[in-house]
XYZ file of C-alpha atoms in Angstrom:
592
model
C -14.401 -48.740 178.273
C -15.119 -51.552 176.610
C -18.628 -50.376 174.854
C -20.094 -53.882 175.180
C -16.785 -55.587 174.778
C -17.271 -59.745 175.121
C -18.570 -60.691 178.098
C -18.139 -63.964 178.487
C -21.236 -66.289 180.698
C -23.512 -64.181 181.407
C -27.539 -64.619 181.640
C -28.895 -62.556 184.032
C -32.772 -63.702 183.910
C -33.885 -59.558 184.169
C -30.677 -58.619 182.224
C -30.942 -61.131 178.656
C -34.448 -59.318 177.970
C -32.169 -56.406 177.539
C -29.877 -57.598 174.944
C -32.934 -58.804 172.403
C -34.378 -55.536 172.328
C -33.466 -53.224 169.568
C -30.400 -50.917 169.811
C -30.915 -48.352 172.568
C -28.453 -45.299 173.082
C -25.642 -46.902 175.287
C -26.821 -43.867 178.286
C -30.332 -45.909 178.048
C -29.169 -49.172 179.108
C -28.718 -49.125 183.002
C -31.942 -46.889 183.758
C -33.581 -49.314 181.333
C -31.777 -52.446 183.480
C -33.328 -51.097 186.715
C -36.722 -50.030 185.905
C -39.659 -52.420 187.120
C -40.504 -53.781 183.434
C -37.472 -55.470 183.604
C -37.599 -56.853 187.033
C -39.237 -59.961 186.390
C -39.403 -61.838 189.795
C -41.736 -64.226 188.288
C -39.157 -65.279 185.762
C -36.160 -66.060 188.196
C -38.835 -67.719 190.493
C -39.608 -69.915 187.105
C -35.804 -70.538 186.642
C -35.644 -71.540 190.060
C -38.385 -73.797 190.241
C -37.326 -75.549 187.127
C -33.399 -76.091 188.162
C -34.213 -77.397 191.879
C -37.019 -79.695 190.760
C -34.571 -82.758 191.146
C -31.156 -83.635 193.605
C -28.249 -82.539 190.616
C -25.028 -83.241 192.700
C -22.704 -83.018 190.238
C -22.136 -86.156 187.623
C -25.708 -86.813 187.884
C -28.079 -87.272 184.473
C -30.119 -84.952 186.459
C -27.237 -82.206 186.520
C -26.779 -82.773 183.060
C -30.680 -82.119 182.630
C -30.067 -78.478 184.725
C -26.840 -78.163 182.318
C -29.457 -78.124 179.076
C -32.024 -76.477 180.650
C -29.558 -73.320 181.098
C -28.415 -73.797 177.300
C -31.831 -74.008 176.008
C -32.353 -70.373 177.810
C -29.509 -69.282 176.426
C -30.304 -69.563 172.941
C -33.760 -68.698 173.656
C -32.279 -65.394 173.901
C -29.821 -65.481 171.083
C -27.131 -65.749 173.328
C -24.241 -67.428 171.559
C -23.594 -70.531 173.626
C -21.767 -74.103 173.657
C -21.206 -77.006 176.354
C -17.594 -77.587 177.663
C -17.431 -80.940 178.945
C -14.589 -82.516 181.542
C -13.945 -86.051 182.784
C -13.554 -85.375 186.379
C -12.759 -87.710 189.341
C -15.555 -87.031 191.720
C -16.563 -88.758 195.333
C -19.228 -90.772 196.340
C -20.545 -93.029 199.305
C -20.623 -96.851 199.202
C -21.454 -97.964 202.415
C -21.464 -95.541 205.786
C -22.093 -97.038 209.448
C -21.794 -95.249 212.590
C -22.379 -96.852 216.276
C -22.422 -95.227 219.834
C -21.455 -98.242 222.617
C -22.647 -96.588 226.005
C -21.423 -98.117 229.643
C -24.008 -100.532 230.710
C -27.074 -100.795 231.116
C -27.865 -98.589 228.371
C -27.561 -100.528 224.909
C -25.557 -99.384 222.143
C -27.291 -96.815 219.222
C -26.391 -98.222 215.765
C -27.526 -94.010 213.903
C -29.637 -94.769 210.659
C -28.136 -91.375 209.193
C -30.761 -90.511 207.272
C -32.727 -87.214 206.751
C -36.378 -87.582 207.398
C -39.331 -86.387 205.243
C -41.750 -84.802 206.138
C -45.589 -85.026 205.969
C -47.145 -83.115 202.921
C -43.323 -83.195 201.386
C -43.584 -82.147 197.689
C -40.119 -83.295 197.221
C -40.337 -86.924 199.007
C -41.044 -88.853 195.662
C -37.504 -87.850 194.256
C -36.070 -87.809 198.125
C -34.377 -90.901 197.474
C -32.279 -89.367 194.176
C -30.441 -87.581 197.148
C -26.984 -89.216 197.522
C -26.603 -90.614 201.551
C -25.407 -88.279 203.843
C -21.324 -88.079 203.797
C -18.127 -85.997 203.094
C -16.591 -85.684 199.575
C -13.412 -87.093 199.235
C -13.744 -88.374 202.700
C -11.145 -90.821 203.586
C -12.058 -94.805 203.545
C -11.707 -96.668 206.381
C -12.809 -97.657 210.655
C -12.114 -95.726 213.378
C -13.299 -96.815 216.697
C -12.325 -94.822 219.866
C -13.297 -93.017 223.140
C -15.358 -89.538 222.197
C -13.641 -86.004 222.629
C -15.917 -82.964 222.313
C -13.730 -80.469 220.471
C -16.076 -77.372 219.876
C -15.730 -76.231 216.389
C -12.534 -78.108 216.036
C -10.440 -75.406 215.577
C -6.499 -75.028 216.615
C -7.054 -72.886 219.619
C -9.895 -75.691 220.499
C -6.987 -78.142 221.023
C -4.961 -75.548 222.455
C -7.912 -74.928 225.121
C -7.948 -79.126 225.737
C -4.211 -79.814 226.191
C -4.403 -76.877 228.641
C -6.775 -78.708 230.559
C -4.855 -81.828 229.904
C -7.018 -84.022 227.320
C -5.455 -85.904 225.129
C -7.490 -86.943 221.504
C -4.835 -88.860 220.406
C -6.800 -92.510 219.451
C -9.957 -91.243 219.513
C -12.884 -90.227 217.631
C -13.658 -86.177 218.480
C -16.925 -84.790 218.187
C -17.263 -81.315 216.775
C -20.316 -78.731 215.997
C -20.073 -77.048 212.361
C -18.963 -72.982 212.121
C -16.215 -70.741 212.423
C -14.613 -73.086 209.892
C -14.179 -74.811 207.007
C -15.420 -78.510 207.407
C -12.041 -80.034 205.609
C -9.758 -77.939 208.159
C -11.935 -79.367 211.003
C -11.042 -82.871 209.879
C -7.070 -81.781 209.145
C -6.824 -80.215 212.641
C -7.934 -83.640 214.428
C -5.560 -85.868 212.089
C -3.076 -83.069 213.859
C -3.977 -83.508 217.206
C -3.685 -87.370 216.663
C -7.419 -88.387 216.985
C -7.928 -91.213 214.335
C -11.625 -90.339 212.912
C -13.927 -87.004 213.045
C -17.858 -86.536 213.607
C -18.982 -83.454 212.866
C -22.984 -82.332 213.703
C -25.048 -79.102 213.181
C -25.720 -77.548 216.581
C -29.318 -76.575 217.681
C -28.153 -73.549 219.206
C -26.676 -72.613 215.856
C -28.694 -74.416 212.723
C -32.208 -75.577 215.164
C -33.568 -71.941 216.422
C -32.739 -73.669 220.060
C -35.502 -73.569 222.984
C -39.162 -73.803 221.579
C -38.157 -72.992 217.836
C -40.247 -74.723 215.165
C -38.293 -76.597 212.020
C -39.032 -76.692 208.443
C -41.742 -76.751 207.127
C -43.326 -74.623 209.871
C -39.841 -72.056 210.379
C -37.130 -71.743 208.434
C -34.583 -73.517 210.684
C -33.035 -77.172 210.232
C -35.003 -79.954 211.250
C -33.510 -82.364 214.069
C -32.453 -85.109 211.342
C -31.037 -82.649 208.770
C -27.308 -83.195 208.026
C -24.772 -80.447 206.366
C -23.249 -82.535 203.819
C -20.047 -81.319 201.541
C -16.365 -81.799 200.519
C -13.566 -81.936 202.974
C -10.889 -81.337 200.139
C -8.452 -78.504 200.732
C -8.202 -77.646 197.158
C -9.812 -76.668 194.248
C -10.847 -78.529 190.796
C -10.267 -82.225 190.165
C -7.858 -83.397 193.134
C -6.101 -85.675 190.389
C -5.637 -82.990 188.064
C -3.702 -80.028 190.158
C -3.331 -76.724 187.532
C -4.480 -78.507 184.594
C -7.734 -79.115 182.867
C -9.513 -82.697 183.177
C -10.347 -84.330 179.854
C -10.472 -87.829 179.234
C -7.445 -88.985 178.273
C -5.454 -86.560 180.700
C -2.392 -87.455 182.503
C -3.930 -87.819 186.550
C -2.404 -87.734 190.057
C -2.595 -91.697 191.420
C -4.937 -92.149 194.971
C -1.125 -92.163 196.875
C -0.199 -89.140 195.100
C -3.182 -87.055 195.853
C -2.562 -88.207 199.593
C 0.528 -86.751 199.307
C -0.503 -83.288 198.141
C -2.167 -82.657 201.592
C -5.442 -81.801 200.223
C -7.308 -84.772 201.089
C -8.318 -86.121 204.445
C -6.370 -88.764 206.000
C -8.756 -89.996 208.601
C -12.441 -91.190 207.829
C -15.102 -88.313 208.495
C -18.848 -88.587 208.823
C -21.473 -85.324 208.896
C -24.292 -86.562 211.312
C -27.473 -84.470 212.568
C -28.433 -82.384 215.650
C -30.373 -85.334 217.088
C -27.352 -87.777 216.402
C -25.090 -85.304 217.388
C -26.850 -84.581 221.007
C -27.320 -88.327 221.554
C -23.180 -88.465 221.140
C -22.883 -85.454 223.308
C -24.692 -86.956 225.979
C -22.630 -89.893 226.054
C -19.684 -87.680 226.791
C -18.078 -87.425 230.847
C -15.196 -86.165 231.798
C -14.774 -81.777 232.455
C -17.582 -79.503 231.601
C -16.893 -77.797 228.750
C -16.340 -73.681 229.136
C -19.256 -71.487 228.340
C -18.682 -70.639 225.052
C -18.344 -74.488 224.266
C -22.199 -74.898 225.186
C -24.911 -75.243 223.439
C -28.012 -73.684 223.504
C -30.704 -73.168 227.196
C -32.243 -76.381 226.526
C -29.386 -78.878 225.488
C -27.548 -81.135 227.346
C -24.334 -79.923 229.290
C -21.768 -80.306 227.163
C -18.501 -82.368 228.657
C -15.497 -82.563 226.568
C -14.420 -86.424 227.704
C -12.510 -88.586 226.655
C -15.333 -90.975 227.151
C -17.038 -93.082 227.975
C -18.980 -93.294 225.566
C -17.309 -95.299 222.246
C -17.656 -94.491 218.672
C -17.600 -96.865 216.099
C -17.166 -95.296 212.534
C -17.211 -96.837 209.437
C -16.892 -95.380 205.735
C -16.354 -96.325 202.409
C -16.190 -93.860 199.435
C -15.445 -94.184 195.725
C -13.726 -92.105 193.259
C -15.113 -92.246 189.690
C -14.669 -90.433 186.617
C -17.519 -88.915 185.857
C -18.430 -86.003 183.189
C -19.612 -82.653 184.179
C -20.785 -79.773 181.512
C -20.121 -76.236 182.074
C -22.730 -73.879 179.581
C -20.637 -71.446 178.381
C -22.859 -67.908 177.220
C -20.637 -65.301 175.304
C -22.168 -61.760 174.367
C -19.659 -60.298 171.964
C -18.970 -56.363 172.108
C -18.603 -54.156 168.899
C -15.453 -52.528 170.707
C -12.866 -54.515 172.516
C -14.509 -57.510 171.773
C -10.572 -59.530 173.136
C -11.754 -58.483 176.667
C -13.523 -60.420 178.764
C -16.189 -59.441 181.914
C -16.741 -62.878 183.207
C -19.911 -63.572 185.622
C -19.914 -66.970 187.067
C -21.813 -69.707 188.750
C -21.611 -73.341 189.848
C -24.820 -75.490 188.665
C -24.622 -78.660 190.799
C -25.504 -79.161 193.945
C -25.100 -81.536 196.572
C -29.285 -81.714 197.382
C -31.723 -79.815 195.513
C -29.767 -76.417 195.942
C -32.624 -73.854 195.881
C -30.000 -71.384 197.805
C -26.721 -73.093 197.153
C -26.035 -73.015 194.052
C -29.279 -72.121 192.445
C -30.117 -68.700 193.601
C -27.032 -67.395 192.259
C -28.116 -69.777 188.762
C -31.122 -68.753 188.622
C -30.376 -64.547 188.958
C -27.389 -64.760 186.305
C -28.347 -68.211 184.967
C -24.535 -69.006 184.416
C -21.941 -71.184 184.610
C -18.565 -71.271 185.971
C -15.635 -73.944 186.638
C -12.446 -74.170 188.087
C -11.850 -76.575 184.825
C -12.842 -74.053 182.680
C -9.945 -71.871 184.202
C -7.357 -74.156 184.161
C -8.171 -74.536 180.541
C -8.191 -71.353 180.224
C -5.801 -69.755 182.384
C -3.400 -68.178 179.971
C -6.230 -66.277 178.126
C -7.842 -65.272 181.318
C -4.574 -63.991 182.857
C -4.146 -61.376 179.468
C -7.676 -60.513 178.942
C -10.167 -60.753 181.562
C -11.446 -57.385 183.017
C -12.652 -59.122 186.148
C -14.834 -61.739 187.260
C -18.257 -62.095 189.222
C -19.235 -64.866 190.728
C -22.910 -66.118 191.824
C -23.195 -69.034 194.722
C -25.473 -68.316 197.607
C -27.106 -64.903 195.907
C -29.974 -64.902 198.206
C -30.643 -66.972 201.616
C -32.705 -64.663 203.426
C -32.652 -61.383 204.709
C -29.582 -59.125 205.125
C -27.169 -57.450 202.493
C -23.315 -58.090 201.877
C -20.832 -58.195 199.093
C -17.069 -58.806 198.656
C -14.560 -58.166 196.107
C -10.526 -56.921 195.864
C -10.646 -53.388 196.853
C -10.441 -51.529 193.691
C -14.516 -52.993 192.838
C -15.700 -51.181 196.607
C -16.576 -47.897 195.237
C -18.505 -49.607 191.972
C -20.301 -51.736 193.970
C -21.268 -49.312 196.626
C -22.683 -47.230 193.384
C -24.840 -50.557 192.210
C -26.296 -50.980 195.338
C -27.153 -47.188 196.260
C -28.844 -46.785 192.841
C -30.941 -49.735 193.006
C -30.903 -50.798 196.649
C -30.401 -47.908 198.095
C -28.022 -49.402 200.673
C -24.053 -49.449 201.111
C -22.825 -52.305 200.623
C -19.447 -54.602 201.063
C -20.715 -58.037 199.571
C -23.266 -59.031 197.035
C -25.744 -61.880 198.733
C -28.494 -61.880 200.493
C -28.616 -64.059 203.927
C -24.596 -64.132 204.775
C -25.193 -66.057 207.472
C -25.982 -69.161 209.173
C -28.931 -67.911 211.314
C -30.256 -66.725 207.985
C -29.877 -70.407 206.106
C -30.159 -72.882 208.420
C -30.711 -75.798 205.740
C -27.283 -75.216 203.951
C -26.329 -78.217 202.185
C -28.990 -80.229 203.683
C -32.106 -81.718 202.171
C -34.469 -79.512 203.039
C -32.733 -76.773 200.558
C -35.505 -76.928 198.187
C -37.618 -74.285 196.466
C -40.614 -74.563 199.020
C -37.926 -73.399 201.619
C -37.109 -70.605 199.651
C -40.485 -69.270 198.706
C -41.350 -69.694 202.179
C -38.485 -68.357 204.271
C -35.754 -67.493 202.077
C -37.404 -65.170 199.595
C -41.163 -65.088 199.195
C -41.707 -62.775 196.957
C -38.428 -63.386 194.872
C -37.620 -59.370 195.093
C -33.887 -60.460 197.003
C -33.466 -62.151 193.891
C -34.839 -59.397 191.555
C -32.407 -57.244 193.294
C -29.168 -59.508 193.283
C -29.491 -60.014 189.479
C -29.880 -56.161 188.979
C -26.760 -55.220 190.824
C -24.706 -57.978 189.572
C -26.049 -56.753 185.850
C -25.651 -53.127 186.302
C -21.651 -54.069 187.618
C -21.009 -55.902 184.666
C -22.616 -53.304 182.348
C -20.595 -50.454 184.053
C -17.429 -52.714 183.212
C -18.082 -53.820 180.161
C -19.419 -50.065 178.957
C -17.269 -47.608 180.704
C -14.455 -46.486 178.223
C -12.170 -46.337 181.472
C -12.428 -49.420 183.611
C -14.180 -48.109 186.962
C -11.156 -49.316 188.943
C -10.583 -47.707 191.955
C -6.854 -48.213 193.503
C -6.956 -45.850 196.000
C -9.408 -47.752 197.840
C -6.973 -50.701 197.313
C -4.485 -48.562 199.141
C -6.692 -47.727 202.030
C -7.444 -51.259 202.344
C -4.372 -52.341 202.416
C -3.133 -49.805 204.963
C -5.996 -50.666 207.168
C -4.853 -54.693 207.068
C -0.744 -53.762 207.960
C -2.375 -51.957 210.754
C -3.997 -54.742 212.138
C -1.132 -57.030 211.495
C 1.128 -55.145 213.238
C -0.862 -55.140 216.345
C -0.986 -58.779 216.432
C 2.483 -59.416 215.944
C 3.816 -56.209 217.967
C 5.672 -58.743 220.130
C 7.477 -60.076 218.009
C 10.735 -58.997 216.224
C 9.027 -58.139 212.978
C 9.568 -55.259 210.835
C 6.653 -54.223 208.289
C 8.315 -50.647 206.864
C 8.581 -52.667 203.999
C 5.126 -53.412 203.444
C 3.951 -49.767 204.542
C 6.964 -48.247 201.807
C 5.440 -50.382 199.219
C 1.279 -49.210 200.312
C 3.061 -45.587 200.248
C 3.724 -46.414 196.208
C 0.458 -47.932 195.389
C -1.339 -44.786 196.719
C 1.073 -42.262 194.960
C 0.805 -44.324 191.279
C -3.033 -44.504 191.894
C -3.117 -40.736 192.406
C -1.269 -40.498 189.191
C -3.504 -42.531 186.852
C -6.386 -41.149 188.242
C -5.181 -37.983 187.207
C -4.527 -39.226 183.875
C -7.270 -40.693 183.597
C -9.305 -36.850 184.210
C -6.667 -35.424 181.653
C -7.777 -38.018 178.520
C -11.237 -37.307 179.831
C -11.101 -33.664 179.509
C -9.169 -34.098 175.766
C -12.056 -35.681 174.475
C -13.847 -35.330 170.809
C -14.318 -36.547 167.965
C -11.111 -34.765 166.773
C -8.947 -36.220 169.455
C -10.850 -39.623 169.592
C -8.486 -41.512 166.963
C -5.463 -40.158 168.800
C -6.309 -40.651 172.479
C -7.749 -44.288 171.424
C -4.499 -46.108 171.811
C -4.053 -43.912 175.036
C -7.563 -44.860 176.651
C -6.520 -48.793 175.616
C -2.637 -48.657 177.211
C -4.347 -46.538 180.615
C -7.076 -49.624 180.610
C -4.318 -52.357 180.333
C -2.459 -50.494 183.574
C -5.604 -50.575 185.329
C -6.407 -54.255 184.281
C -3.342 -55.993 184.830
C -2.335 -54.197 188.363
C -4.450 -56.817 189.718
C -2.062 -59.837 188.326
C 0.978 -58.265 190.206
C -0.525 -59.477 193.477
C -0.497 -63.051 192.306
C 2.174 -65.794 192.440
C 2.162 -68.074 189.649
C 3.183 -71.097 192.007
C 0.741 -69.990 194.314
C 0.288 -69.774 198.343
C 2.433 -71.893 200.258
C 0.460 -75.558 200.308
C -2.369 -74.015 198.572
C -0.854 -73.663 194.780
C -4.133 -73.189 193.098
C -4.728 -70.214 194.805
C -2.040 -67.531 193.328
C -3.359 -63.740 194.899
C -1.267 -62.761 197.710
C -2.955 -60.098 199.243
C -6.762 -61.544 198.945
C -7.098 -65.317 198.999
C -8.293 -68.562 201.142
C -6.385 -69.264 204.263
C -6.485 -72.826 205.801
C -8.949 -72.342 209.179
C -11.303 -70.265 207.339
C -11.686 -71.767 203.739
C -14.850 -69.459 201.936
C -13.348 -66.576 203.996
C -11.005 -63.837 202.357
C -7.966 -62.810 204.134
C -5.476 -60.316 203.668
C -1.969 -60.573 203.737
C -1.952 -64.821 202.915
């Protein structure tokens, strides 16, 4: 389609070996993209190494060192390339306290929240760069109250605790982290009235549980690790909604951002399995139900209130600090206004060897939702579609996800050089598979021992990612399958018909409007076989314009399923079919 057309950020450390070599027959390029001279393990494993040798949360001199490092291999490899800088407001810790007052005789536990280092540590000398354990954009003040264990703090948690006839409101609830987002587990206890929020990593979960070793010795996470990360709802600079940050920008005031519902509203610490079972134990009242437990060897887990007393203290700051996104752009002899966009995020809130790095380190790109916003008319008329690159490998296990329309392309990356179908592209999905996540010990010696040894995951995650966004960029008709879209679709009304088949709800509307999707995606599929069959190099001139208008259908279909104010409550996100729901932020849902 597109013949090389501009694809904007992209690096893929096997891949940008490929564009310095001289000009190859277009045919060449993917067998030449998948053979074993070009998967260079010890290159991304080189990449790797070098990004994650220091903490680089983001605003840090040393994520502005990872920012240059990717810009020097950039135009290493003649890759056109320039630095887009923003003034962003971004969160840190000042001061953090957190005490556990027990009934007498036992004495209260003032928690040191720290995350211990270990003995032969080739990280511990720059340990100390890591910013104190806390939530981002966590709110500032005390909260001292009796403890409520609330599972995974979810709404049917609270539902299961009023049934039983707890009540949270006034106190400090104690919850485990999965199933959800961290910044809805916060928002559902400001809901249910409790006036601060502890949330700990689970042995049963993020330990191994029973006789399982930790890191170094096994892959899971120590008993001091702590899951750190933001507890915003949104996306981008909180005091910039929908626009770009610079420096002189207009911003959102502290009160205003407050009022936007994004941001916490009661003070929030992250705390580790140790700290977390020394709160639980504290805990009387009803034994929790079975699914509430924690693993053979763990306490038994009571839901309270009390008696046990927490005593939490935080105090954050916002500052405006300056982030860099490298910006990589390969320019195409045909098409060259369309854009196939691959994308990654750089910083990371340790020393990110999985999260972000992984995904930097197999496309060696950057992305930003500042970059959008600046960009968002442009990308709304010309971008073919975008890949993105966050947790690419994190142990074993295959998985991919994308809008419909990408299945069938995907599936065909994967079979030709995994050999697998697939529905996702990362290695490691889930927690069992990285433990560590957001947590100091995500370092390279983690990931050479446990998460990918031999770097191959990564080989492989950089191949299909490259051979996606060579089919996209090369194909004269963008590889855009609706029908799948359809099928999709169809399969999600099903579902949500069940669930709401007792109530008075009528979805013929919704099943009409699948019925049209499927019947215009049979159409231009068979228009797209007619120009196929037509062509020559006596028709070529002719059918150009015809191949270009059939390629803007395909292209812009997607932007019919987005809202330009966006989901209710959530206007940064604008799809309407495939987005973020609150309860299960980093999830996709259909039908928002």
């Amino acid at each position: 389609m597109i013949k090389s057309g501009t694809v904007t950020v992209i690096a893929i450390a096997t891949s940008y070996f490929l564009l310095l070599i001289p000009p190859t027959p277009k045919s060449n390029y993917h067998s030449l993209f998948i053979s074993t001279s070009l998967s260079d393990n010890a290159s991304i494993s080189h990449h790797l190494e070098t990004l994650t040798r220091r903490p680089h949360i983001a605003g840090s001199e040393a994520n502005a060192e990872a920012a240059a490092y990717v810009l020097s291999v950039f135009n290493s490899c003649s890759i056109q390339s320039h630095v887009a800088s923003y003034e962003v407001a971004l969160s840190y810790p000042v001061s953090r306290s957190l005490v556990l007052t027990n009934l007498p005789p036992e004495p209260p536990i003032s928690f040191n929240l720290i995350q211990e280092t270990y003995e032969g540590d080739p990280y511990a000398d720059v340990a100390n760069e890591v910013v104190p354990t806390f939530h981002a954009y966590a709110k500032s003040g005390t909260a001292t109250g009796p403890v409520v264990y609330v599972n995974y703090g979810r709404v049917e948690d609270y539902l299961t605790l009023k049934q039983i006839g707890i009540n949270v409101s006034g106190t400090v609830v104690l919850a485990r982290h999965g199933k959800i987002y961290r910044g809805d587990i916060v928002q559902n206890a400001y809901d249910a009235g409790a006036v601060g929020m502890v949330i700990y990593s689970d042995r049963k979960e993020y330990g191994g549980a029973g006789k399982a070793r930790w890191f170094p010795d096994d892959k899971w996470l120590p008993p001091s690790g702590v899951q750190v990360g933001t507890v915003y709802g949104g996306a981008g600079d909180p005091t910039t909604p929908g626009w770009a940050s610079s420096c002189e920008c207009e911003r959102l005031s502290k009160d205003e951002v407050e009022k936007e519902g994004d941001v916490p509203l009661i003070p929030s610490l992250p705390v580790s399995a140790a700290d977390g079972e020394k709160i639980m134990r504290s805990i009387g009242g009803p034994v929790a139900e079975d699914d509430w437990q924690g693993s053979k060897d763990a306490p038994t887990y009571r839901v309270g209130p009390g008696p046990g007393i927490l005593n939490l203290s935080y105090t954050g700051q916002q500052v405006i600090a300056t982030i860099q996104n490298v910006i990589g752009v390969i320019e195409g002899a045909e098409e060259p206004d369309r854009f196939v966009i691959l994308g990654n995020h750089r910083d990371a809130w340790t020393f990110g060897a999985v999260d972000p790095n992984s995904g930097t380190a197999a496309l060696l790109e950057i992305g930003s939702t500042e970059w959008v916003e600046e960009n968002r008319e442009i990308l709304a008329s010309r971008a073919v579609a975008y890949l993105n690159a966050d947790c690419v490998v994190g142990g074993p296990g295959f998985n991919a996800r994308a809008t419909p329309q990408l299945d069938e392309l995907i599936k065909r990356a994967t079979q030709q050089h995994v050999g697998i179908p697939a529905a996702d592209i990362a290695f490691g999905g889930d927690v069992a598979a990285y433990p560590v996540y957001h947590s100091l010990y995500d370092d390279f010696m983690w990931m050479e021992k446990f998460g990918d040894p031999m770097f191959q995951r990564h080989v492989a995650a950089a191949s299909v990612w490259g051979l996606v966004a060579l089919w996209l960029a090369d194909e004269e008709f963008l590889p855009f399958d609706y029908l799948s879209y359809a099928k999709e679709l169809q399969f999600s009304a099903e579902e949500l018909e069940k669930e709401i088949s007792n109530k008075d709800i009528n979805l013929s509307p919704i099943f009409t409007s699948i019925k049209k999707l499927e019947k215009a995606a049979i159409k231009i599929n068979n228009q797209r076989k007619d120009l196929e069959a037509s062509k020559g190099w006596i028709t070529w001139k002719k059918d150009h314009l015809k191949v270009r208008e059939l390629n803007d259908r395909l292209m812009m279909a997607e932007r019919a399923f987005t809202d330009r104010d966006g989901l209710f409550g959530m206007s940064w996100y604008k799809h309407l079919v495939s987005s973020y729901f609150s309860g299960k932020k980093h999830s996709v849902s259909i039908y928002s």
